[in-house]
């Protein structure tokens, strides 16, 4: 009986050793991810317009996910509805062109607002909260953790160590400057006349970063910023990292 107990104990120890070894081998990526200060971010870009009567619902839905630590939510106001009696006060033509860039590459999508593009890979109506959550979940594992951008004390320069990035000839680094908000706009004409619209993370500028160090224009230094690593051919966003907040300086 004593010999049987010893054999059983030895078997249990051997099994435990195998399980422990397998556990260590199975989760190297998670351990590496946890040790990185930069979280994995899913980028959600909202194309919206103050002249579109359906856009306020998308604006509201974006605001509900903007504070999530796993999401970088960005508002890109577009220009093509300005003829409806109200010119969007934040819209830039380059944002309209960015949406067209996605439309040419995404399946079953067309130019409309409010449209959400998730990780540069999936386009959906921003009015559909369930579809938005599903798209975020489906693309989360495709994101890379980029090194956190470094800002000078006066926020005049931004530095990113590019040799740590996974890149190819098609990838570009983009720096996006945005106003966190919330920002409100009173619309006095057009389809949304009489409404007060609310926005979060309104993009003010988007520029490519071609070197490790970028000089930030003075009018953008008080804004929040983030760096996107994007495939310039198919539009996929490979990773993103948010700059330290202005409150830390």
Coordinates of C-alpha atoms in Angstrom, one line a residue:
X1 CA 0.0 0.0 0.0
X2 CA 2.8 2.4 0.9
X3 CA 4.6 1.6 -2.4
X4 CA 1.4 2.4 -4.3
X5 CA 1.1 5.8 -2.6
X6 CA 4.7 6.7 -3.5
X7 CA 4.0 5.8 -7.1
X8 CA 0.8 7.8 -7.2
X9 CA 2.7 10.8 -5.7
X10 CA 5.5 10.5 -8.2
X11 CA 2.9 10.5 -11.1
X12 CA 1.2 13.6 -9.8
X13 CA 4.5 15.4 -9.5
X14 CA 5.4 14.4 -13.1
X15 CA 2.0 15.6 -14.4
X16 CA 2.3 18.9 -12.6
X17 CA 5.7 19.5 -14.1
X18 CA 4.4 18.8 -17.6
X19 CA 1.4 21.2 -17.1
X20 CA 3.6 23.9 -15.8
X21 CA 6.0 23.6 -18.8
X22 CA 3.1 23.7 -21.2
X23 CA 1.7 26.8 -19.5
X24 CA 5.0 28.6 -19.9
X25 CA 5.2 27.7 -23.5
X26 CA 1.6 28.6 -24.3
X27 CA 1.6 32.2 -23.3
X28 CA 4.8 34.0 -24.2
X29 CA 2.9 36.6 -26.3
X30 CA 0.6 37.5 -23.4
X31 CA 3.5 37.9 -21.0
X32 CA 5.3 40.1 -23.5
X33 CA 2.1 42.1 -24.1
X34 CA 1.6 42.6 -20.4
X35 CA 5.1 43.9 -19.9
X36 CA 4.7 46.6 -22.7
X37 CA 3.6 49.9 -21.4
X38 CA 1.8 50.6 -24.6
X39 CA -1.7 48.9 -24.7
X40 CA -3.1 47.3 -27.8
X41 CA -5.5 49.8 -29.4
X42 CA -8.3 49.3 -31.8
X43 CA -8.7 52.5 -34.0
X44 CA -12.2 53.6 -34.7
X45 CA -12.5 56.4 -37.2
X46 CA -15.9 58.1 -37.4
X47 CA -16.8 60.0 -40.6
X48 CA -19.5 62.4 -39.7
X49 CA -21.1 65.8 -40.7
X50 CA -23.1 68.5 -38.9
X51 CA -25.2 68.7 -42.0
X52 CA -26.3 65.1 -41.9
X53 CA -29.5 64.3 -39.9
X54 CA -28.3 60.8 -39.1
X55 CA -24.8 61.7 -37.9
X56 CA -25.7 62.8 -34.3
X57 CA -26.5 59.1 -33.5
X58 CA -23.1 58.1 -34.6
X59 CA -21.4 60.9 -32.7
X60 CA -23.2 59.7 -29.6
X61 CA -22.1 56.1 -30.1
X62 CA -18.5 57.1 -30.5
X63 CA -18.6 59.1 -27.3
X64 CA -19.7 56.0 -25.5
X65 CA -16.5 54.1 -26.4
X66 CA -14.0 57.0 -26.4
X67 CA -12.9 56.5 -22.8
X68 CA -12.2 52.8 -23.3
X69 CA -8.5 51.9 -22.7
X70 CA -8.5 49.5 -25.6
X71 CA -10.0 51.9 -28.2
X72 CA -8.7 55.0 -30.0
X73 CA -11.8 56.8 -31.2
X74 CA -11.3 59.6 -33.7
X75 CA -13.9 62.0 -35.2
X76 CA -13.3 63.0 -38.9
X77 CA -15.8 65.6 -40.0
X78 CA -16.3 65.5 -43.8
X79 CA -17.3 68.2 -46.3
X80 CA -19.6 66.6 -48.9
X81 CA -22.9 67.4 -47.2
X82 CA -22.1 71.1 -46.7
X83 CA -24.4 72.0 -49.6
X84 CA -27.4 71.0 -47.5
X85 CA -27.6 74.4 -45.9
X86 CA -25.0 74.2 -43.2
X87 CA -21.2 74.0 -43.6
X88 CA -19.6 71.7 -41.0
X89 CA -17.5 73.9 -38.7
X90 CA -14.8 71.2 -38.3
X91 CA -14.7 69.5 -41.7
X92 CA -11.6 69.4 -43.8
X93 CA -11.4 68.2 -47.4
X94 CA -8.5 65.9 -46.5
X95 CA -10.9 64.0 -44.2
X96 CA -13.3 63.5 -47.0
X97 CA -10.4 62.1 -49.1
X98 CA -9.4 59.8 -46.3
X99 CA -12.9 58.3 -46.3
X100 CA -12.8 57.9 -50.1
X101 CA -9.5 56.1 -49.6
X102 CA -11.2 53.6 -47.4
X103 CA -14.3 53.3 -49.6
X104 CA -12.1 52.2 -52.6
X105 CA -10.8 49.3 -50.5
X106 CA -13.6 48.2 -48.2
X107 CA -16.2 45.6 -49.3
X108 CA -19.9 46.7 -49.6
X109 CA -19.2 50.3 -48.5
X110 CA -20.0 53.6 -50.1
X111 CA -19.7 57.3 -49.2
X112 CA -22.1 58.0 -46.3
X113 CA -22.3 59.4 -42.8
X114 CA -22.1 58.4 -40.0
X115 CA -19.7 55.7 -41.1
X116 CA -17.2 54.0 -38.7
X117 CA -14.0 52.4 -40.1
X118 CA -12.5 50.0 -37.6
X119 CA -8.7 49.4 -37.8
X120 CA -8.8 50.5 -41.4
X121 CA -10.3 47.1 -42.2
X122 CA -14.1 47.1 -41.7
X123 CA -16.7 49.8 -42.5
X124 CA -20.0 49.9 -40.7
X125 CA -22.8 52.2 -39.9
X126 CA -21.9 54.1 -36.7
X127 CA -25.6 54.0 -35.8
X128 CA -25.4 50.2 -35.2
X129 CA -23.8 49.8 -31.7
X130 CA -23.9 46.0 -31.9
X131 CA -22.0 46.0 -35.2
X132 CA -19.5 48.4 -33.8
X133 CA -18.8 46.3 -30.8
X134 CA -18.4 43.2 -33.0
X135 CA -16.0 45.0 -35.4
X136 CA -13.9 46.1 -32.5
X137 CA -13.7 42.5 -31.1
X138 CA -12.9 41.0 -34.5
X139 CA -10.0 43.3 -35.3
X140 CA -8.5 43.7 -31.8
X141 CA -6.1 40.7 -32.3
X142 CA -4.7 42.3 -35.5
X143 CA -3.2 45.3 -33.7
X144 CA 0.4 45.8 -32.7
X145 CA 1.6 47.6 -29.6
X146 CA 3.6 50.6 -30.8
X147 CA 6.2 52.3 -28.5
X148 CA 4.8 55.4 -26.8
X149 CA 5.7 58.6 -28.6
X150 CA 7.9 60.9 -26.5
X151 CA 7.1 64.7 -26.3
X152 CA 9.6 67.4 -25.3
X153 CA 8.8 69.3 -22.2
X154 CA 7.3 72.2 -24.2
X155 CA 5.5 69.8 -26.5
X156 CA 7.3 71.3 -29.5
X157 CA 8.8 68.0 -30.8
X158 CA 7.6 64.4 -31.0
X159 CA 10.0 61.5 -31.1
X160 CA 9.3 57.9 -32.0
X161 CA 11.9 55.1 -32.2
X162 CA 11.0 53.7 -35.6
X163 CA 13.4 50.8 -35.5
X164 CA 11.2 49.1 -33.0
X165 CA 8.3 49.0 -35.5
X166 CA 7.2 46.2 -37.7
X167 CA 7.1 47.9 -41.1
X168 CA 7.5 47.4 -44.8
X169 CA 7.8 49.5 -47.9
X170 CA 4.0 50.1 -47.9
X171 CA 3.7 51.3 -44.3
X172 CA 3.5 54.9 -43.2
X173 CA 3.6 56.6 -39.8
X174 CA 0.9 59.2 -39.3
X175 CA 0.5 61.6 -36.5
X176 CA -3.0 62.6 -35.7
X177 CA -3.8 65.7 -33.5
X178 CA -7.2 65.8 -31.9
X179 CA -9.3 67.8 -29.4
X180 CA -10.7 65.5 -26.8
X181 CA -13.7 67.5 -25.9
X182 CA -16.6 67.1 -25.5
X183 CA -17.1 70.0 -27.9
X184 CA -20.6 71.3 -28.6
X185 CA -21.9 73.1 -31.7
X186 CA -25.2 74.9 -32.1
X187 CA -26.5 74.3 -35.6
X188 CA -28.7 77.1 -36.9
X189 CA -29.5 76.0 -40.4
X190 CA -29.8 72.9 -42.6
X191 CA -31.1 69.4 -41.6
X192 CA -30.0 69.7 -38.0
X193 CA -31.2 73.3 -37.4
X194 CA -31.9 74.0 -33.8
X195 CA -29.9 71.1 -32.5
X196 CA -26.8 71.3 -30.2
X197 CA -24.4 68.6 -31.4
X198 CA -21.7 67.1 -29.2
X199 CA -18.3 65.6 -30.3
X200 CA -15.3 63.9 -28.8
X201 CA -11.8 63.5 -30.1
X202 CA -12.3 65.8 -33.1
X203 CA -9.3 65.5 -35.4
X204 CA -7.7 68.8 -36.3
X205 CA -4.7 67.6 -38.3
X206 CA -3.2 64.5 -39.8
X207 CA 0.3 64.4 -41.0
X208 CA 2.9 61.8 -42.1
X209 CA 6.0 61.3 -39.9
X210 CA 9.0 60.6 -42.1
X211 CA 11.8 60.8 -39.5
X212 CA 12.2 59.8 -35.9
X213 CA 11.6 63.4 -34.7
X214 CA 8.8 65.7 -35.8
X215 CA 8.4 69.4 -35.0
X216 CA 4.9 70.1 -33.8
X217 CA 3.3 73.4 -35.1
X218 CA 2.6 75.8 -32.3
X219 CA -1.2 75.8 -32.9
X220 CA -1.3 72.0 -32.3
X221 CA 0.8 71.7 -29.2
X222 CA -2.1 71.9 -26.7
X223 CA -4.0 69.1 -28.5
X224 CA -3.9 65.4 -27.8
X225 CA -2.0 63.3 -30.3
X226 CA -1.5 59.7 -31.4
X227 CA 0.7 57.8 -33.9
X228 CA -0.8 55.3 -36.4
X229 CA 1.1 52.7 -38.4
X230 CA -0.9 52.2 -41.6
X231 CA -0.5 50.2 -44.8
X232 CA -0.7 52.8 -47.5
X233 CA -1.9 50.2 -50.1
X234 CA -4.8 48.4 -48.4
X235 CA -5.5 50.8 -45.6
X236 CA -5.0 48.4 -42.7
X237 CA -4.0 50.1 -39.4
X238 CA -1.3 47.9 -38.0
X239 CA -0.9 49.6 -34.7
X240 CA -1.4 52.8 -32.7
X241 CA -0.1 54.6 -29.7
X242 CA -1.3 57.7 -27.9
X243 CA 1.0 60.5 -26.8
X244 CA 1.3 61.4 -23.1
X245 CA -1.5 63.7 -22.2
X246 CA -1.1 67.4 -22.0
X247 CA -2.0 67.3 -18.3
X248 CA 1.4 65.6 -17.6
X249 CA 3.4 68.6 -18.8

